[in-house]
PDB file of C-alpha atoms in Angstrom:
ATOM      1  CA  UNK R   2      75.556  60.934 105.528  1.00  0.00           C
ATOM      2  CA  UNK R   3      73.308  61.735 108.894  1.00  0.00           C
ATOM      3  CA  UNK R   4      75.855  59.312 110.538  1.00  0.00           C
ATOM      4  CA  UNK R   5      78.990  61.064 109.300  1.00  0.00           C
ATOM      5  CA  UNK R   6      77.459  64.348 110.577  1.00  0.00           C
ATOM      6  CA  UNK R   7      76.651  62.868 114.056  1.00  0.00           C
ATOM      7  CA  UNK R   8      80.102  61.693 114.144  1.00  0.00           C
ATOM      8  CA  UNK R   9      81.660  65.528 113.440  1.00  0.00           C
ATOM      9  CA  UNK R  10      79.408  66.916 116.663  1.00  0.00           C
ATOM     10  CA  UNK R  11      80.584  63.965 118.782  1.00  0.00           C
ATOM     11  CA  UNK R  12      84.136  64.648 117.737  1.00  0.00           C
ATOM     12  CA  UNK R  13      83.283  68.779 118.163  1.00  0.00           C
ATOM     13  CA  UNK R  14      81.771  67.614 121.852  1.00  0.00           C
ATOM     14  CA  UNK R  15      84.995  65.298 122.843  1.00  0.00           C
ATOM     15  CA  UNK R  16      87.459  68.000 121.926  1.00  0.00           C
ATOM     16  CA  UNK R  17      85.935  70.743 123.282  1.00  0.00           C
ATOM     17  CA  UNK R  18      85.379  68.300 127.027  1.00  0.00           C
ATOM     18  CA  UNK R  19      88.555  66.827 127.129  1.00  0.00           C
ATOM     19  CA  UNK R  20      91.055  67.280 124.398  1.00  0.00           C
ATOM     20  CA  UNK R  21      94.237  66.229 126.249  1.00  0.00           C
ATOM     21  CA  UNK R  22      97.440  68.040 126.078  1.00  0.00           C
ATOM     22  CA  UNK R  23      99.266  65.093 124.275  1.00  0.00           C
ATOM     23  CA  UNK R  24      96.595  65.757 121.387  1.00  0.00           C
ATOM     24  CA  UNK R  25      96.995  69.334 121.242  1.00  0.00           C
ATOM     25  CA  UNK R  26     100.941  68.841 121.271  1.00  0.00           C
ATOM     26  CA  UNK R  27     100.372  66.358 118.637  1.00  0.00           C
ATOM     27  CA  UNK R  28      98.305  68.386 116.388  1.00  0.00           C
ATOM     28  CA  UNK R  29     100.732  71.099 116.794  1.00  0.00           C
ATOM     29  CA  UNK R  30     103.569  69.284 115.566  1.00  0.00           C
ATOM     30  CA  UNK R  31     101.654  67.628 112.736  1.00  0.00           C
ATOM     31  CA  UNK R  32     100.796  71.396 111.460  1.00  0.00           C
ATOM     32  CA  UNK R  33     104.345  72.267 111.914  1.00  0.00           C
ATOM     33  CA  UNK R  34     105.637  69.128 109.905  1.00  0.00           C
ATOM     34  CA  UNK R  35     102.999  70.254 107.418  1.00  0.00           C
ATOM     35  CA  UNK R  36     103.547  73.605 106.906  1.00  0.00           C
ATOM     36  CA  UNK R  37     107.313  73.081 106.458  1.00  0.00           C
ATOM     37  CA  UNK R  38     106.934  70.195 104.290  1.00  0.00           C
ATOM     38  CA  UNK R  39     104.801  72.669 101.859  1.00  0.00           C
ATOM     39  CA  UNK R  40     107.188  74.950 101.237  1.00  0.00           C
ATOM     40  CA  UNK R  41     109.930  72.708  99.618  1.00  0.00           C
ATOM     41  CA  UNK R  42     110.325  74.688  96.333  1.00  0.00           C
ATOM     42  CA  UNK R  43     110.826  77.949  95.263  1.00  0.00           C
ATOM     43  CA  UNK R  44     107.296  78.429  94.139  1.00  0.00           C
ATOM     44  CA  UNK R  45     106.161  77.376  97.195  1.00  0.00           C
ATOM     45  CA  UNK R  46     107.795  79.419  99.094  1.00  0.00           C
ATOM     46  CA  UNK R  47     106.519  82.290  96.856  1.00  0.00           C
ATOM     47  CA  UNK R  48     102.941  81.184  97.564  1.00  0.00           C
ATOM     48  CA  UNK R  49     103.409  81.465 100.993  1.00  0.00           C
ATOM     49  CA  UNK R  50     104.954  85.089 100.859  1.00  0.00           C
ATOM     50  CA  UNK R  51     102.165  85.880  98.866  1.00  0.00           C
ATOM     51  CA  UNK R  52     100.099  84.411 100.879  1.00  0.00           C
ATOM     52  CA  UNK R  53     101.300  85.649 103.997  1.00  0.00           C
ATOM     53  CA  UNK R  54     101.727  89.452 102.562  1.00  0.00           C
ATOM     54  CA  UNK R  55      97.646  89.586 102.049  1.00  0.00           C
ATOM     55  CA  UNK R  56      97.026  87.966 105.209  1.00  0.00           C
ATOM     56  CA  UNK R  57      99.332  90.134 107.458  1.00  0.00           C
ATOM     57  CA  UNK R  58     100.799  92.530 105.611  1.00  0.00           C
ATOM     58  CA  UNK R  59     104.042  91.110 106.192  1.00  0.00           C
ATOM     59  CA  UNK R  60     106.531  88.236 105.863  1.00  0.00           C
ATOM     60  CA  UNK R  61     105.842  86.274 109.158  1.00  0.00           C
ATOM     61  CA  UNK R  62     109.555  84.927 110.442  1.00  0.00           C
ATOM     62  CA  UNK R  63     109.593  80.868 111.084  1.00  0.00           C
ATOM     63  CA  UNK R  64     110.078  81.866 115.287  1.00  0.00           C
ATOM     64  CA  UNK R  65     106.876  83.524 115.169  1.00  0.00           C
ATOM     65  CA  UNK R  66     104.627  81.388 113.484  1.00  0.00           C
ATOM     66  CA  UNK R  67     106.361  78.439 115.958  1.00  0.00           C
ATOM     67  CA  UNK R  68     105.557  80.408 119.027  1.00  0.00           C
ATOM     68  CA  UNK R  69     101.760  80.973 117.527  1.00  0.00           C
ATOM     69  CA  UNK R  70     101.524  77.649 116.931  1.00  0.00           C
ATOM     70  CA  UNK R  71     102.864  76.489 120.525  1.00  0.00           C
ATOM     71  CA  UNK R  72     100.697  79.325 122.350  1.00  0.00           C
ATOM     72  CA  UNK R  73      97.777  77.006 121.359  1.00  0.00           C
ATOM     73  CA  UNK R  74      96.663  74.720 124.764  1.00  0.00           C
ATOM     74  CA  UNK R  75      93.632  72.812 125.219  1.00  0.00           C
ATOM     75  CA  UNK R  76      91.949  75.988 127.419  1.00  0.00           C
ATOM     76  CA  UNK R  77      92.774  78.125 124.081  1.00  0.00           C
ATOM     77  CA  UNK R  78      91.250  75.708 122.216  1.00  0.00           C
ATOM     78  CA  UNK R  79      88.384  75.433 124.296  1.00  0.00           C
ATOM     79  CA  UNK R  80      87.648  79.629 123.984  1.00  0.00           C
ATOM     80  CA  UNK R  81      87.954  79.649 120.173  1.00  0.00           C
ATOM     81  CA  UNK R  82      85.434  76.894 120.226  1.00  0.00           C
ATOM     82  CA  UNK R  83      83.075  78.551 122.568  1.00  0.00           C
ATOM     83  CA  UNK R  84      83.565  81.702 120.635  1.00  0.00           C
ATOM     84  CA  UNK R  85      83.407  80.388 117.016  1.00  0.00           C
ATOM     85  CA  UNK R  86      81.546  76.298 116.976  1.00  0.00           C
ATOM     86  CA  UNK R  87      78.996  76.082 119.935  1.00  0.00           C
ATOM     87  CA  UNK R  88      75.701  77.419 119.063  1.00  0.00           C
ATOM     88  CA  UNK R  89      76.919  78.997 115.778  1.00  0.00           C
ATOM     89  CA  UNK R  90      75.222  78.767 112.399  1.00  0.00           C
ATOM     90  CA  UNK R  91      77.138  75.862 110.747  1.00  0.00           C
ATOM     91  CA  UNK R  92      78.053  76.723 106.855  1.00  0.00           C
ATOM     92  CA  UNK R  93      77.661  73.428 104.393  1.00  0.00           C
ATOM     93  CA  UNK R  94      78.168  73.476 100.774  1.00  0.00           C
ATOM     94  CA  UNK R  95      77.573  70.893  98.276  1.00  0.00           C
ATOM     95  CA  UNK R  96      79.002  70.631  94.857  1.00  0.00           C
ATOM     96  CA  UNK R  97      77.183  68.171  92.657  1.00  0.00           C
ATOM     97  CA  UNK R  98      74.009  66.474  93.622  1.00  0.00           C
ATOM     98  CA  UNK R  99      73.108  67.276  97.236  1.00  0.00           C
ATOM     99  CA  UNK R 100      70.375  64.652  97.534  1.00  0.00           C
ATOM    100  CA  UNK R 101      72.601  63.121 100.323  1.00  0.00           C
ATOM    101  CA  UNK R 102      72.975  66.136 102.048  1.00  0.00           C
ATOM    102  CA  UNK R 103      71.790  66.339 105.810  1.00  0.00           C
ATOM    103  CA  UNK R 104      69.042  68.887 106.620  1.00  0.00           C
ATOM    104  CA  UNK R 105      70.289  72.088 107.388  1.00  0.00           C
ATOM    105  CA  UNK R 106      68.115  71.872 110.712  1.00  0.00           C
ATOM    106  CA  UNK R 107      69.669  69.078 111.888  1.00  0.00           C
ATOM    107  CA  UNK R 108      73.245  70.152 111.572  1.00  0.00           C
ATOM    108  CA  UNK R 109      72.428  73.416 113.297  1.00  0.00           C
ATOM    109  CA  UNK R 110      70.736  71.439 115.787  1.00  0.00           C
ATOM    110  CA  UNK R 111      73.888  69.255 116.318  1.00  0.00           C
ATOM    111  CA  UNK R 112      76.018  72.465 116.488  1.00  0.00           C
ATOM    112  CA  UNK R 113      74.053  74.067 119.224  1.00  0.00           C
ATOM    113  CA  UNK R 114      73.594  71.011 121.789  1.00  0.00           C
ATOM    114  CA  UNK R 115      75.534  71.649 124.686  1.00  0.00           C
ATOM    115  CA  UNK R 116      79.489  70.977 124.229  1.00  0.00           C
ATOM    116  CA  UNK R 117      79.312  70.719 128.273  1.00  0.00           C
TER     117      UNK R 117
END
């Protein structure tokens, strides 16, 4: 499992250093597709409305959701990673047998190693 964590750390660093506009656009398209496909029935729509009311205190129009998603750029992604990922204490949760979880200090080191 430490190999998996090294992979995650490497991918975080790769995204931080060199995510392309095409990758970001592809991710935005996937997110919008997933969000729309999840609201395919009345129950799902009601859950979405409830989630928006709890989170934002109002229903967010689709045009606003689309605009928020489209506002994400590689530079925005880098700023968010600097603020919330780089050199922050990671959270690790284990359910069931946790012997295979990596040492927390290793996780912390991988998330604090320079992203540049």
